[in-house]
Tab-separated table of C-alpha atoms and ligand atoms in Angstrom:
chain	number	residue	atom	x	y	z
R	235	MET	CA	-1.985	55.320	183.495
R	236	LYS	CA	-4.149	57.366	181.270
R	237	ILE	CA	-6.714	55.377	179.158
R	238	ILE	CA	-8.291	56.878	176.124
R	239	VAL	CA	-11.065	54.937	174.403
R	240	THR	CA	-11.750	56.185	170.792
R	241	LYS	CA	-14.656	55.401	168.500
R	242	ASP	CA	-12.495	53.743	165.901
R	243	TYR	CA	-9.040	52.975	164.504
R	244	LYS	CA	-8.756	56.290	162.741
R	245	GLU	CA	-9.435	58.278	165.902
R	246	MET	CA	-6.997	56.077	167.857
R	247	SER	CA	-4.366	56.847	165.260
R	248	SER	CA	-4.961	60.576	165.229
R	249	GLN	CA	-4.792	60.770	169.089
R	250	ALA	CA	-1.541	58.829	169.092
R	251	ALA	CA	-0.058	60.997	166.297
R	252	ALA	CA	-1.161	64.040	168.253
R	253	LEU	CA	0.848	63.054	171.254
R	254	ILE	CA	3.898	62.311	169.184
R	255	ALA	CA	3.503	65.641	167.262
R	256	LYS	CA	3.366	67.420	170.598
R	257	GLU	CA	6.648	65.788	171.585
R	258	ILE	CA	8.237	66.646	168.336
R	259	LYS	CA	7.185	70.377	168.723
R	260	GLU	CA	8.291	70.558	172.349
R	261	ASN	CA	11.524	68.653	171.813
R	262	PRO	CA	12.660	68.979	168.201
R	263	GLN	CA	15.594	66.614	168.743
R	264	ALA	CA	13.544	63.935	170.548
R	265	LEU	CA	14.601	60.284	170.363
R	266	LEU	CA	11.461	58.322	169.355
R	267	ALA	CA	11.187	54.584	169.551
R	268	LEU	CA	8.648	53.382	167.079
R	269	SER	CA	6.956	50.029	166.650
R	270	THR	CA	5.868	48.049	163.552
R	271	GLY	CA	2.720	46.012	162.992
R	272	SER	CA	-0.766	47.000	161.856
R	273	SER	CA	-1.581	48.971	165.088
R	274	PRO	CA	0.720	51.943	164.440
R	275	MET	CA	0.278	52.216	160.583
R	276	GLY	CA	-2.571	54.744	160.926
R	277	THR	CA	-0.606	56.691	163.383
R	278	TYR	CA	2.192	57.017	160.767
R	279	GLU	CA	-0.275	58.049	158.089
R	280	GLU	CA	-1.490	60.806	160.369
R	281	MET	CA	2.119	61.898	161.178
R	282	ILE	CA	2.833	62.138	157.412
R	283	ARG	CA	-0.330	64.201	156.956
R	284	LEU	CA	0.777	66.524	159.807
R	285	HIS	CA	4.153	66.880	158.157
R	286	LYS	CA	2.730	67.568	154.676
R	287	GLU	CA	-0.151	69.784	155.631
R	288	GLU	CA	0.905	71.389	158.872
R	289	GLY	CA	4.630	71.400	158.506
R	290	LEU	CA	5.457	68.979	161.333
R	291	ASP	CA	9.224	69.058	161.259
R	292	PHE	CA	11.260	65.869	161.653
R	293	ARG	CA	14.561	67.464	160.527
R	294	GLN	CA	16.346	66.970	163.906
R	295	ILE	CA	14.272	64.117	165.173
R	296	ARG	CA	16.078	60.855	165.922
R	297	SER	CA	14.233	57.568	165.696
R	298	LEU	CA	14.834	53.918	166.405
R	299	ASN	CA	13.237	50.560	165.674
R	300	MET	CA	12.868	48.621	168.808
R	301	ASP	CA	13.043	45.161	167.333
R	302	GLU	CA	13.991	43.270	164.167
R	303	TYR	CA	13.630	39.681	162.930
R	304	ILE	CA	16.817	37.623	162.782
R	305	GLY	CA	17.523	36.114	159.423
R	306	LEU	CA	15.905	38.683	157.153
R	307	ASP	CA	17.975	40.869	154.900
R	308	LYS	CA	18.148	44.539	155.888
R	309	ASN	CA	15.848	45.423	153.026
R	310	HIS	CA	13.532	42.437	153.214
R	311	PRO	CA	9.932	43.814	152.735
R	312	GLN	CA	8.825	42.122	155.936
R	313	GLY	CA	11.801	43.434	157.970
R	314	TYR	CA	11.221	46.260	160.357
R	315	ASN	CA	13.864	48.438	158.811
R	316	TYR	CA	11.984	48.359	155.559
R	317	PHE	CA	8.660	48.859	157.382
R	318	MET	CA	9.736	52.037	159.037
R	319	ASN	CA	11.274	53.501	155.859
R	320	HIS	CA	8.192	52.547	153.838
R	321	TYR	CA	5.513	53.666	156.197
R	322	LEU	CA	7.044	56.739	157.670
R	323	TYR	CA	10.615	57.878	157.055
R	324	GLN	CA	10.531	58.247	153.302
R	325	HIS	CA	7.428	60.431	153.592
R	326	VAL	CA	8.757	62.978	156.086
R	327	ASN	CA	11.849	65.180	156.385
R	328	ILE	CA	13.673	62.860	158.826
R	329	ASP	CA	17.399	62.475	158.196
R	330	THR	CA	17.853	58.803	157.771
R	331	LYS	CA	21.275	59.064	159.349
R	332	ASN	CA	19.333	59.820	162.570
R	333	THR	CA	17.420	56.482	162.324
R	334	PHE	CA	18.730	53.174	163.612
R	335	GLY	CA	17.663	49.746	164.854
R	336	PRO	CA	19.080	46.552	166.180
R	337	ASP	CA	21.681	44.986	163.728
R	338	ALA	CA	19.993	41.613	163.336
R	339	VAL	CA	22.274	40.508	160.501
R	340	ASN	CA	25.469	40.924	162.458
R	341	GLN	CA	27.711	37.740	162.672
R	342	ASN	CA	28.015	38.439	166.392
R	343	LEU	CA	24.435	39.052	167.553
R	344	ASN	CA	25.317	39.223	171.251
R	345	GLN	CA	27.749	42.069	170.558
R	346	ALA	CA	25.143	43.751	168.289
R	347	ALA	CA	22.666	43.672	171.175
R	348	LEU	CA	25.159	45.333	173.506
R	349	ASP	CA	25.981	47.877	170.876
R	350	PHE	CA	22.316	48.750	170.445
R	351	ASP	CA	21.875	49.489	174.237
R	352	GLN	CA	25.125	51.515	174.180
R	353	LYS	CA	23.861	53.531	171.219
R	354	ILE	CA	20.580	54.268	172.979
R	355	LYS	CA	22.595	55.280	176.033
R	356	ASP	CA	24.919	57.534	173.939
R	357	GLU	CA	21.919	59.182	172.302
R	358	GLY	CA	20.657	60.181	175.734
R	359	GLY	CA	17.774	57.633	176.133
R	360	ILE	CA	14.355	57.463	174.629
R	361	ASP	CA	11.932	60.337	174.966
R	362	LEU	CA	8.840	58.743	173.669
R	363	ILE	CA	8.095	55.134	172.822
R	364	LEU	CA	5.092	54.054	170.678
R	365	LEU	CA	4.127	50.503	171.502
R	366	GLY	CA	1.654	47.992	170.103
R	367	ILE	CA	0.697	44.878	172.096
R	368	GLY	CA	0.645	41.313	171.061
R	369	ARG	CA	-2.420	39.198	171.757
R	370	ASP	CA	-0.378	37.385	174.441
R	371	GLY	CA	0.640	40.744	176.020
R	372	HIS	CA	4.065	40.988	174.494
R	373	ILE	CA	5.620	44.408	174.013
R	374	ALA	CA	8.253	44.944	171.268
R	375	PHE	CA	9.341	41.238	171.158
R	376	ASN	CA	9.405	40.760	174.953
R	377	MET	CA	7.434	37.550	175.103
R	378	PRO	CA	5.538	36.019	178.073
R	379	SER	CA	8.039	34.063	180.142
R	380	ASN	CA	9.161	33.285	183.692
R	381	GLU	CA	11.642	36.081	183.434
R	382	LEU	CA	12.042	39.121	181.256
R	383	SER	CA	15.401	40.526	180.074
R	384	LEU	CA	16.276	44.065	180.968
R	385	ALA	CA	18.696	44.506	178.107
R	386	THR	CA	18.352	44.079	174.316
R	387	HIS	CA	18.411	40.415	173.652
R	388	ILE	CA	17.742	37.532	171.153
R	389	GLN	CA	14.216	36.333	171.581
R	390	LYS	CA	12.705	33.026	170.468
R	391	LEU	CA	9.157	33.849	169.180
R	392	SER	CA	6.220	31.820	170.337
R	393	LYS	CA	4.185	29.716	167.940
R	394	ALA	CA	1.195	31.959	168.439
R	395	THR	CA	3.132	35.140	167.544
R	396	ILE	CA	4.665	33.480	164.522
R	397	LYS	CA	1.128	32.555	163.400
R	398	ASP	CA	-0.206	36.072	164.152
R	399	ASN	CA	2.622	37.695	162.235
R	400	SER	CA	2.405	35.246	159.318
R	401	ARG	CA	-0.357	37.467	157.814
R	402	PHE	CA	2.377	39.734	156.508
R	403	PHE	CA	4.176	36.786	154.841
R	404	ASP	CA	3.227	34.487	151.959
R	405	ASP	CA	3.587	31.500	154.175
R	406	VAL	CA	3.972	30.761	157.939
R	407	ASN	CA	7.172	28.970	157.216
R	408	GLN	CA	8.819	32.173	156.008
R	409	VAL	CA	8.302	33.929	159.427
R	410	PRO	CA	11.591	34.045	161.260
R	411	VAL	CA	11.601	32.166	164.564
R	412	GLU	CA	13.795	34.680	166.419
R	413	ALA	CA	14.104	38.387	166.748
R	414	MET	CA	16.427	40.918	168.430
R	415	THR	CA	14.370	43.210	170.707
R	416	ILE	CA	14.893	46.072	173.035
R	417	GLY	CA	14.543	44.902	176.683
R	418	ILE	CA	12.309	45.999	179.489
R	419	GLU	CA	14.751	48.556	180.889
R	420	ASN	CA	14.975	50.812	177.840
R	421	ILE	CA	11.204	50.630	177.410
R	422	PHE	CA	10.686	51.562	181.004
R	423	LYS	CA	13.320	54.260	180.999
R	424	SER	CA	11.551	56.008	178.167
R	425	LYS	CA	10.262	59.339	179.350
R	426	LYS	CA	6.788	58.820	177.775
R	427	ILE	CA	5.019	55.748	176.592
R	428	VAL	CA	2.095	55.592	174.252
R	429	LEU	CA	0.483	52.149	173.638
R	430	VAL	CA	-2.112	51.675	170.849
R	431	ALA	CA	-4.456	48.729	170.306
R	432	SER	CA	-7.427	48.211	168.123
R	433	GLY	CA	-10.058	45.626	167.121
R	434	ASP	CA	-11.799	42.692	168.586
R	435	SER	CA	-8.760	40.538	168.591
R	436	LYS	CA	-7.038	42.812	171.124
R	437	SER	CA	-9.986	43.083	173.566
R	438	GLU	CA	-9.113	40.157	175.783
R	439	ILE	CA	-5.429	41.181	176.231
R	440	ILE	CA	-6.372	44.840	176.826
R	441	ALA	CA	-8.786	43.819	179.599
R	442	LYS	CA	-6.227	41.480	181.128
R	443	PHE	CA	-3.593	44.151	180.988
R	444	ILE	CA	-5.669	47.071	182.314
R	445	HIS	CA	-7.476	45.022	185.058
R	446	SER	CA	-4.343	43.197	186.295
R	447	GLU	CA	-3.541	44.069	189.879
R	448	THR	CA	-0.196	42.218	189.718
R	449	LEU	CA	2.870	42.590	187.630
R	450	ARG	CA	2.984	39.395	185.480
R	451	THR	CA	6.019	38.305	183.405
R	452	ASP	CA	3.574	36.155	181.565
R	453	VAL	CA	1.766	39.310	180.493
R	454	PRO	CA	4.758	41.647	179.910
R	455	ALA	CA	2.598	44.644	179.291
R	456	THR	CA	1.536	44.638	182.850
R	457	LEU	CA	4.947	46.037	183.806
R	458	LEU	CA	4.072	49.209	182.061
R	459	LYS	CA	1.556	49.983	184.852
R	460	LEU	CA	4.361	51.207	186.975
R	461	HIS	CA	5.491	53.861	184.487
R	462	LYS	CA	4.759	57.506	185.395
R	463	ASP	CA	3.771	58.745	181.980
R	464	ILE	CA	1.890	56.118	179.942
R	465	THR	CA	-1.083	56.740	177.807
R	466	VAL	CA	-3.051	53.724	176.397
R	467	ILE	CA	-5.183	54.543	173.397
R	468	VAL	CA	-7.670	51.881	172.340
R	469	ASP	CA	-10.557	51.876	170.021
R	470	LYS	CA	-14.095	50.772	171.126
R	471	ALA	CA	-13.641	47.264	169.836
R	472	ALA	CA	-10.449	46.750	171.813
R	473	ALA	CA	-12.026	48.230	174.917
R	474	GLN	CA	-15.197	46.144	174.830
R	475	ASP	CA	-14.080	43.807	177.736
R	476	LEU	CA	-12.996	46.729	179.959
R	477	SER	CA	-16.119	47.396	181.943
I	586	GLP	C1	4.882	42.319	166.640
I	586	GLP	C2	5.883	43.445	167.044
I	586	GLP	C3	5.254	44.300	168.097
I	586	GLP	C4	3.827	44.652	167.808
I	586	GLP	C5	3.023	43.406	167.792
I	586	GLP	C6	1.545	43.553	167.538
I	586	GLP	O1	5.170	41.196	167.355
I	586	GLP	N1	7.093	43.138	167.372
I	586	GLP	O2	6.047	45.561	168.188
I	586	GLP	O3	3.314	45.403	168.863
I	586	GLP	O4	3.499	42.594	166.755
I	586	GLP	O5	1.349	43.768	166.166
I	586	GLP	P1	0.027	44.319	165.515
I	586	GLP	O6	-0.054	45.784	165.750
I	586	GLP	O7	0.199	44.026	164.019
I	586	GLP	O8	-1.089	43.508	166.104
């Protein structure tokens, strides 16, 4: 596991964007899996800059959202479909036909979960996944639990995560209580993993994750330690409990 500590959020974002840009240049048809939340926003800003100022070309890139709230309309401003369009896709030359995510408004959610995994398989698997991390160590929406699902599944969200994510909503009661999320297998099968975290609020979980000498289903991020190509990029504030 490669760990990079940066001086601030901006540098964390540009380092993450540089790794993604490298992947795009080396593999112009790469399948990216991109996360939502405040951690990757700066990365997307930098990717947009690289596109506009340095011609980073997304024309053949394929991209997927790894999770989605259940119960929100496809264009809901707090939905992850909207998020990716708003913060990245509409600002670069990606063909939106090459973007997809879990169909969390499907009448048959179990079938939609199976279809999502099949689609990832049909596309040849993920080349690079950009992850954030929840304060409880969740990745995508794989929450701490006694067991973790390999496949895409429906996930009940913990009270703490609902509270954390309520900052994007007007009221905590509007936060969906369930989500559809990619499982551990597709995350793990991704050829490269980049994880970003910033700020004081992530320092405890970053230390727990990095220092852990066991794989812990109650800290899902610890499973990533077995991956052969993972880069963790954290700013100084998130790294403060590391030494
Ligand atoms: C959500 C998302 C995750 C994200 C996490 C942390 O729960 N499903 O993909 O990593 O929040 O979000 P933030 O970066 O806003 O702290």
